[in-house]
Amino acid sequence: MSYFEYLAEFGPRFVDGTIITALQTVLAAVLAIFIAFVAGLMRMSPNPLIRGIATVYIEIFRGTSLLVQLYWIFFVLPLFGITLEKFTAGFVAVGMNLGAYGAELVRGGILSVPRGQWEAALALNMSPTKRMIRIIFPQALLNMLPPWGNLLIELLKGTALVSLISVSDLMFEAKQINSTTFLSIQAFGTALVIYYVMARFAITPFMRWLERFMSRKLGRA
Amino acid sequence: MGFDWRWDFTFEILPRLLLATLNTLLAAGLGYAIAVVLGLVLALAQRTPSRVLTRAVREVVEFIRSTPLVLQIFFVYYVGPQFGIRLSPWTSGMIAIGLHYASYLSEVYRGGLESVPKGQWEAARALNFSTARTYFRIIIPQALPPSLAGMGNYLVGIFKDTPMLSVIGVAELMHTANAIGSESYRFLEPYTLVGVIFLLISLPTAALIRVFESWVRKKLGLI
């Protein structure tokens, strides 16, 4: 079977898998960004209890493997009465894991805003909320965008693990096709190339565009 | 609610899990050893005068870095037999994880190597050092301290990625926990213990790496 015949036969399944992977990536990214901001801000709270909760969360999720967390959420959480459907369990695990890494980026981004900006906002009598939203956040966001690009690629790669709890993503389809055809280099090779294209020609250009857009908005371009 | 932690079961499976932890550590150690050496090769290959080689290695590194490790593990394990080469789970696992982290480490080294001032090269040249000697005696020792933080992070990283080896049947911690789970239909204890073991190893290791890093810096008179 030539590779074109192979693609003609299995192409649609690769496309289906890619759509699920893209969906998992987007949902996990939304969750990760949300968690990163909440945990990152909690880490900077003056209240030691709030800071402690965030630290424990971050250390647990950064200190263990994504795969362990995924299995734990999928197999153990139901014992506590929280049963997540496999699709949900997949992106929740990936999002919670990468959110813990993102929290440190958020903290670093906020700390990278020069002290004078805080003082100036204070001098202008801005409320803490307004200061954060109007002055600190936009600058912090721009500073943390480049590492977020890497993190999103890690997140895309992380979603491949959801195939292990039988979410029919790209990796899962590749495995299924491989087990019926035994043409491993075609099955796994095609999947690898698709992941690469998604990372290199979707996520990376998007983040570049976002950086340019943000810096234009802040008048730094 | 099926939440009932059984301590007798915990102590029954703990020895098995601890034994498997040794395999996990071995896998992480072997994979890291491969990555440290191969990563240096990949970094140095990008510094040769040959434009084609630099470009090709760069693309390969980018490719490996932006695709999932678990897929690469499958790829290495299943592609061999298609050409009549059968690799054991351990061999293919070590190749995949070693290669994956080599591409990460090559980026760390690249940063370190680029941070060495150009004058060092010129001085070595003036002293009539060969390229190899310049690298090993002058450049790499100076590129090492700035690379240490990244190297340490990836040591913890490779340790945390070893559970992925369970997918091709390497008998490490996760694989053992899966086996216990399917034998006893109890998932609470094995998976929780795996998490705890990972935490108990990765957090102190990360802390130790920080200490080691500052020790090296002090030793080299950088602080």
Coordinates of C-alpha atoms in Angstrom, one line a residue:
Chain A
M1 CA 0.0 0.0 0.0
S2 CA 1.5 3.3 -1.0
Y3 CA 1.3 6.2 1.5
F4 CA -1.3 8.0 -0.6
E5 CA -3.6 5.0 -0.5
Y6 CA -2.9 4.8 3.2
L7 CA -3.9 8.4 3.7
A8 CA -7.0 8.0 1.5
E9 CA -8.1 5.1 3.7
F10 CA -7.1 6.4 7.1
G11 CA -7.0 10.2 6.5
P12 CA -10.5 10.9 7.9
R13 CA -9.7 9.1 11.1
F14 CA -6.5 11.2 11.5
V15 CA -8.6 14.3 10.9
D16 CA -11.2 13.2 13.6
G17 CA -8.4 12.5 16.0
T18 CA -6.8 15.9 15.3
I19 CA -10.1 17.7 16.0
I20 CA -10.4 16.0 19.4
T21 CA -6.8 16.8 20.1
A22 CA -7.4 20.5 19.1
L23 CA -10.5 20.5 21.3
Q24 CA -8.7 19.0 24.3
T25 CA -5.9 21.6 23.8
V26 CA -8.2 24.6 23.7
L27 CA -10.3 23.4 26.7
A28 CA -7.2 22.5 28.7
A29 CA -5.6 25.8 27.8
V30 CA -8.6 27.8 29.0
L31 CA -8.6 25.9 32.3
A32 CA -4.8 26.2 32.6
I33 CA -4.8 30.0 32.0
F34 CA -7.7 30.4 34.5
I35 CA -5.9 28.3 37.2
A36 CA -2.6 29.9 36.5
F37 CA -4.0 33.4 37.1
V38 CA -5.9 32.4 40.3
A39 CA -3.0 30.4 41.8
G40 CA -0.4 32.9 40.6
L41 CA -2.3 35.8 42.3
M42 CA -2.9 33.7 45.4
R43 CA 0.8 33.0 45.7
M44 CA 1.3 36.8 46.0
S45 CA -1.4 37.3 48.6
P46 CA -0.3 38.8 51.9
N47 CA -2.5 36.2 53.7
P48 CA -0.3 33.2 54.6
L49 CA -3.2 30.8 54.4
I50 CA -4.2 31.8 50.8
R51 CA -0.5 31.7 49.8
G52 CA -0.1 28.3 51.5
I53 CA -3.0 26.8 49.6
A54 CA -1.6 28.0 46.3
T55 CA 1.9 26.7 47.1
V56 CA 0.6 23.3 48.1
Y57 CA -1.4 23.1 44.8
I58 CA 1.5 24.2 42.7
E59 CA 4.0 21.8 44.4
I60 CA 1.7 18.8 44.2
F61 CA 1.0 19.3 40.5
R62 CA 4.5 20.2 39.6
G63 CA 6.0 17.5 41.8
T64 CA 4.2 14.5 40.3
S65 CA 3.7 13.3 36.7
L66 CA 0.8 14.4 34.5
L67 CA 0.1 10.7 33.8
V68 CA -0.2 10.0 37.6
Q69 CA -2.6 12.9 38.0
L70 CA -4.6 11.8 35.0
Y71 CA -5.0 8.3 36.3
W72 CA -5.8 9.6 39.8
I73 CA -8.5 12.0 38.5
F74 CA -10.0 9.3 36.2
F75 CA -9.8 6.2 38.5
V76 CA -9.6 7.5 42.1
L77 CA -11.7 10.6 42.1
P78 CA -14.9 8.6 41.4
L79 CA -14.3 6.9 44.8
F80 CA -14.8 10.3 46.4
G81 CA -18.1 10.6 44.5
I82 CA -16.7 12.8 41.7
T83 CA -17.1 11.0 38.4
L84 CA -15.8 12.7 35.4
E85 CA -16.4 11.5 31.9
K86 CA -13.2 10.5 30.2
F87 CA -13.2 13.5 27.8
T88 CA -13.6 15.9 30.7
A89 CA -11.2 14.1 33.0
G90 CA -8.6 14.4 30.1
F91 CA -8.6 18.1 29.7
V92 CA -9.2 18.8 33.4
A93 CA -6.0 16.8 34.3
V94 CA -3.9 18.5 31.5
G95 CA -5.3 21.9 32.4
M96 CA -4.7 21.5 36.2
N97 CA -1.2 20.3 35.6
L98 CA -0.1 23.0 33.2
G99 CA -2.0 25.6 35.2
A100 CA 0.4 24.9 38.1
Y101 CA 3.4 25.6 35.8
G102 CA 1.6 28.7 34.4
A103 CA 1.0 30.0 38.0
E104 CA 4.8 30.6 38.3
L105 CA 4.8 32.4 35.0
V106 CA 2.0 34.7 36.1
R107 CA 3.8 35.4 39.4
G108 CA 7.1 36.1 37.5
G109 CA 5.3 38.3 35.0
I110 CA 3.7 40.4 37.7
L111 CA 7.0 40.7 39.6
S112 CA 8.7 41.8 36.4
V113 CA 6.6 45.0 36.2
P114 CA 8.8 47.8 37.5
R115 CA 8.2 49.0 41.1
G116 CA 7.7 52.5 39.8
Q117 CA 4.5 51.5 38.0
W118 CA 3.0 50.4 41.3
E119 CA 4.1 53.6 43.0
A120 CA 2.8 55.7 40.2
A121 CA -0.6 54.0 40.3
L122 CA -0.7 54.5 44.0
A123 CA 0.2 58.2 43.6
L124 CA -2.7 58.6 41.1
N125 CA -5.0 57.3 43.9
M126 CA -6.0 54.2 41.9
S127 CA -7.8 51.5 43.8
P128 CA -5.9 48.2 44.0
T129 CA -8.3 46.5 41.5
K130 CA -8.0 49.3 39.0
R131 CA -4.2 49.4 39.5
M132 CA -4.1 45.7 38.8
I133 CA -6.4 45.7 35.8
R134 CA -5.3 49.0 34.1
I135 CA -1.6 49.2 34.9
I136 CA 0.0 46.0 36.1
F137 CA -1.8 43.2 34.2
P138 CA -1.3 44.5 30.7
Q139 CA 2.4 44.9 31.2
A140 CA 2.8 41.6 33.1
L141 CA 0.8 39.9 30.3
L142 CA 3.2 41.1 27.6
N143 CA 6.2 40.0 29.7
M144 CA 5.0 36.5 30.2
L145 CA 3.8 35.8 26.7
P146 CA 7.0 34.2 25.4
P147 CA 7.2 31.5 28.1
W148 CA 3.4 30.9 27.7
G149 CA 4.1 30.0 24.1
N150 CA 6.4 27.2 25.3
L151 CA 3.9 26.1 27.9
L152 CA 1.1 25.8 25.3
I153 CA 3.3 23.5 23.3
E154 CA 3.9 21.5 26.4
L155 CA 0.1 21.4 26.9
L156 CA -0.5 20.2 23.4
K157 CA 2.0 17.4 24.0
G158 CA 0.4 16.7 27.3
T159 CA -3.0 16.0 25.7
A160 CA -1.5 13.0 23.9
L161 CA -1.7 11.2 27.3
V162 CA -5.5 11.4 27.4
S163 CA -5.4 8.6 24.8
L164 CA -4.4 6.4 27.7
I165 CA -7.9 6.8 29.2
S166 CA -9.4 6.1 25.8
V167 CA -10.3 9.6 24.7
S168 CA -10.2 9.2 20.9
D169 CA -7.6 11.9 20.2
L170 CA -4.9 11.9 17.5
M171 CA -2.6 9.6 19.5
F172 CA -5.5 7.2 20.2
E173 CA -6.4 7.0 16.5
A174 CA -2.8 6.4 15.6
K175 CA -2.6 3.5 18.0
Q176 CA -5.9 2.0 16.7
I177 CA -4.8 2.3 13.1
N178 CA -1.4 0.8 13.9
S179 CA -3.0 -2.2 15.6
T180 CA -5.1 -3.0 12.5
T181 CA -2.5 -2.3 9.8
F182 CA 0.8 -2.9 11.6
L183 CA 2.2 -0.1 9.4
S184 CA 3.8 1.7 12.4
I185 CA 5.9 4.2 10.7
Q186 CA 2.9 5.4 8.8
A187 CA 0.6 5.5 11.7
F188 CA 2.9 7.1 14.3
G189 CA 4.9 9.1 11.8
T190 CA 1.7 10.8 10.5
A191 CA 0.6 11.6 14.0
L192 CA 4.0 13.0 14.9
V193 CA 4.0 15.2 11.8
I194 CA 0.4 16.4 12.7
Y195 CA 1.5 17.3 16.2
Y196 CA 4.5 19.1 14.9
V197 CA 2.4 21.1 12.4
M198 CA 0.0 22.1 15.2
A199 CA 2.8 23.2 17.5
R200 CA 5.0 24.9 14.9
F201 CA 2.4 26.3 12.4
A202 CA -0.5 27.0 14.7
I203 CA 0.5 27.7 18.3
T204 CA 3.8 29.4 17.6
P205 CA 2.6 31.9 14.9
F206 CA -0.5 32.6 17.1
M207 CA 1.6 33.5 20.1
R208 CA 3.9 35.6 17.9
W209 CA 0.8 37.4 16.6
L210 CA -0.5 37.9 20.1
E211 CA 2.9 39.3 21.2
R212 CA 2.9 41.8 18.3
F213 CA -0.8 42.7 19.0
M214 CA -0.2 43.3 22.7
S215 CA 2.9 45.3 22.3
R216 CA 1.1 47.5 19.7
K217 CA -1.7 48.0 22.2
L218 CA 0.8 49.0 24.8
G219 CA 2.5 51.4 22.4
R220 CA 5.7 49.5 22.5
A221 CA 5.9 48.3 18.9
Chain B
M1 CA -18.8 6.7 48.3
G2 CA -16.2 4.0 48.1
F3 CA -13.6 6.0 49.9
D4 CA -12.0 3.7 52.5
W5 CA -8.3 3.8 52.7
R6 CA -7.0 0.3 53.7
W7 CA -3.7 0.4 55.6
D8 CA -3.2 -3.4 55.5
F9 CA -3.5 -3.3 51.7
T10 CA -1.2 -0.2 51.6
F11 CA 1.5 -2.1 53.5
E12 CA 1.0 -5.2 51.4
I13 CA 1.7 -3.3 48.1
L14 CA 4.3 -0.9 49.4
P15 CA 7.3 -3.2 49.0
R16 CA 6.3 -3.9 45.4
L17 CA 5.9 -0.2 44.7
L18 CA 9.2 0.6 46.3
L19 CA 11.0 -2.0 44.3
A20 CA 9.4 -0.6 41.1
T21 CA 10.7 2.8 42.3
L22 CA 14.2 1.5 41.8
N23 CA 13.3 0.8 38.2
T24 CA 11.9 4.2 37.8
L25 CA 15.1 5.7 39.2
L26 CA 17.2 3.5 36.9
A27 CA 15.1 4.5 33.9
A28 CA 15.4 8.2 34.8
G29 CA 19.2 7.8 35.4
L30 CA 19.9 5.9 32.2
G31 CA 17.7 8.2 30.1
Y32 CA 19.4 11.2 31.6
A33 CA 22.9 9.9 31.0
I34 CA 22.0 9.4 27.4
A35 CA 20.4 12.8 27.2
V36 CA 23.4 14.6 28.8
V37 CA 25.9 13.2 26.3
L38 CA 23.6 13.2 23.2
G39 CA 22.4 16.7 24.0
L40 CA 26.0 17.9 24.0
V41 CA 26.5 16.3 20.6
L42 CA 23.3 18.0 19.3
A43 CA 24.4 21.3 20.7
L44 CA 27.9 21.1 19.2
A45 CA 26.6 19.9 15.9
Q46 CA 24.8 23.3 15.7
R47 CA 28.1 25.2 16.0
T48 CA 30.0 23.7 13.2
P49 CA 30.8 25.9 10.1
S50 CA 28.5 23.7 8.0
R51 CA 25.2 25.7 7.4
V52 CA 23.4 22.5 6.2
L53 CA 24.3 20.5 9.3
T54 CA 23.3 23.3 11.7
R55 CA 20.0 23.8 9.9
A56 CA 19.2 20.1 9.8
V57 CA 20.1 19.5 13.5
R58 CA 18.1 22.6 14.4
E59 CA 15.0 21.2 12.6
V60 CA 15.4 17.7 14.2
V61 CA 15.6 19.3 17.7
E62 CA 12.6 21.4 17.0
F63 CA 10.7 18.4 15.8
I64 CA 11.5 16.3 18.8
R65 CA 10.8 19.1 21.2
S66 CA 7.3 19.9 19.8
T67 CA 5.9 16.4 19.6
P68 CA 4.6 14.2 22.5
L69 CA 7.1 12.0 24.2
V70 CA 4.5 9.2 24.6
L71 CA 4.0 9.1 20.8
Q72 CA 7.8 9.0 20.3
I73 CA 8.0 6.0 22.7
F74 CA 5.4 4.2 20.6
F75 CA 7.2 5.2 17.5
V76 CA 10.6 3.8 18.5
Y77 CA 9.0 0.6 20.0
Y78 CA 6.8 -0.3 17.0
V79 CA 8.7 1.0 14.0
G80 CA 11.7 -1.4 14.6
P81 CA 9.8 -4.6 14.0
Q82 CA 8.5 -3.2 10.7
F83 CA 12.1 -3.4 9.5
G84 CA 12.9 -6.6 11.3
I85 CA 14.6 -5.0 14.3
R86 CA 13.1 -6.0 17.6
L87 CA 13.9 -3.7 20.5
S88 CA 13.0 -4.6 24.1
P89 CA 10.7 -2.1 25.9
W90 CA 13.7 -1.0 28.0
T91 CA 15.9 -0.3 25.0
S92 CA 13.3 1.5 23.0
G93 CA 12.1 3.4 26.1
M94 CA 15.7 4.6 26.8
I95 CA 16.2 5.6 23.2
A96 CA 13.0 7.6 23.1
I97 CA 13.3 9.4 26.4
G98 CA 17.0 9.9 26.0
L99 CA 16.5 11.5 22.6
H100 CA 13.6 13.6 23.8
Y101 CA 15.6 15.0 26.7
A102 CA 18.7 15.3 24.6
S103 CA 16.9 17.8 22.4
Y104 CA 15.8 19.8 25.5
L105 CA 19.3 19.7 27.0
S106 CA 20.9 20.7 23.7
E107 CA 18.9 24.0 24.0
V108 CA 20.2 24.5 27.5
Y109 CA 23.8 23.8 26.4
R110 CA 23.4 26.1 23.4
G111 CA 22.5 28.9 25.7
G112 CA 25.4 28.1 28.0
L113 CA 27.9 27.9 25.1
E114 CA 26.7 31.1 23.6
S115 CA 27.2 32.9 27.0
V116 CA 31.0 32.3 26.8
P117 CA 32.6 35.5 25.7
K118 CA 34.2 35.5 22.2
G119 CA 37.5 36.6 23.7
Q120 CA 37.9 33.2 25.3
W121 CA 38.0 31.7 21.8
E122 CA 40.4 34.2 20.6
A123 CA 42.7 33.7 23.5
A124 CA 42.6 29.9 23.0
R125 CA 43.4 30.4 19.4
A126 CA 46.3 32.7 20.3
L127 CA 47.6 30.0 22.5
N128 CA 47.4 27.6 19.5
F129 CA 44.8 25.3 21.2
S130 CA 43.0 22.9 18.9
T131 CA 39.2 23.2 18.5
A132 CA 38.6 20.1 20.6
R133 CA 41.0 21.2 23.3
T134 CA 39.5 24.7 23.4
Y135 CA 36.0 23.2 23.8
F136 CA 37.0 20.7 26.6
R137 CA 39.5 22.8 28.5
I138 CA 38.1 26.4 28.0
I139 CA 34.6 26.7 26.7
I140 CA 32.6 23.8 28.2
P141 CA 33.8 24.4 31.8
Q142 CA 32.6 28.0 31.5
A143 CA 29.4 27.0 29.8
L144 CA 28.5 24.6 32.5
P145 CA 27.6 26.9 35.4
P146 CA 24.9 28.8 33.5
S147 CA 23.6 25.5 32.2
L148 CA 23.2 23.9 35.6
A149 CA 19.8 25.3 36.5
G150 CA 18.3 24.0 33.2
M151 CA 20.0 20.7 33.5
G152 CA 18.7 20.2 37.0
N153 CA 15.1 21.1 35.9
Y154 CA 15.3 18.5 33.2
L155 CA 16.7 15.9 35.6
V156 CA 13.5 16.3 37.7
G157 CA 11.5 16.5 34.4
I158 CA 12.8 13.2 33.0
F159 CA 12.1 11.5 36.4
K160 CA 8.5 12.7 36.1
D161 CA 8.1 11.6 32.5
T162 CA 9.2 8.0 33.2
P163 CA 5.6 6.9 33.9
M164 CA 5.1 7.2 30.1
L165 CA 7.4 4.2 29.7
S166 CA 4.6 2.1 31.2
V167 CA 2.7 2.2 27.9
I168 CA 5.2 -0.1 26.3
G169 CA 5.5 -2.3 29.4
V170 CA 8.6 -1.1 31.2
A171 CA 8.0 -2.3 34.7
E172 CA 8.4 1.0 36.5
L173 CA 6.3 2.6 39.2
M174 CA 3.2 3.4 37.1
H175 CA 3.2 0.0 35.4
T176 CA 3.3 -1.7 38.7
A177 CA 0.5 0.5 40.1
N178 CA -1.6 -0.4 37.0
A179 CA -0.9 -4.1 37.6
I180 CA -1.9 -3.9 41.2
G181 CA -5.0 -2.0 40.3
S182 CA -6.2 -4.6 37.8
E183 CA -5.4 -7.5 40.1
S184 CA -7.1 -6.1 43.1
Y185 CA -9.6 -3.7 41.6
R186 CA -8.3 -1.1 44.1
F187 CA -7.0 2.0 42.6
L188 CA -7.1 4.4 45.5
E189 CA -4.0 3.1 47.3
P190 CA -1.7 2.3 44.4
Y191 CA -2.2 5.5 42.5
T192 CA -2.1 7.7 45.6
L193 CA 1.1 6.0 46.7
V194 CA 2.6 6.6 43.3
G195 CA 1.8 10.3 43.6
V196 CA 3.3 10.4 47.1
I197 CA 6.5 8.6 46.1
F198 CA 6.9 11.0 43.1
L199 CA 6.5 14.0 45.4
L200 CA 8.8 12.6 48.1
I201 CA 11.5 12.2 45.4
S202 CA 11.0 15.1 43.2
L203 CA 10.7 17.9 45.8
P204 CA 13.9 17.1 47.7
T205 CA 15.7 16.5 44.5
A206 CA 14.7 19.9 43.2
A207 CA 15.8 21.5 46.5
L208 CA 19.1 19.6 46.4
I209 CA 19.8 20.8 42.8
R210 CA 19.4 24.4 44.0
V211 CA 21.9 23.8 46.8
F212 CA 24.3 22.1 44.4
E213 CA 24.0 24.9 41.9
S214 CA 24.9 27.6 44.5
W215 CA 27.7 25.3 45.7
V216 CA 29.2 25.1 42.2
R217 CA 28.9 28.8 41.7
K218 CA 30.7 29.5 45.0
K219 CA 33.4 26.9 44.1
L220 CA 34.0 28.7 40.8
G221 CA 34.0 32.1 42.6
L222 CA 31.0 33.3 40.7
I223 CA 29.3 34.8 43.7

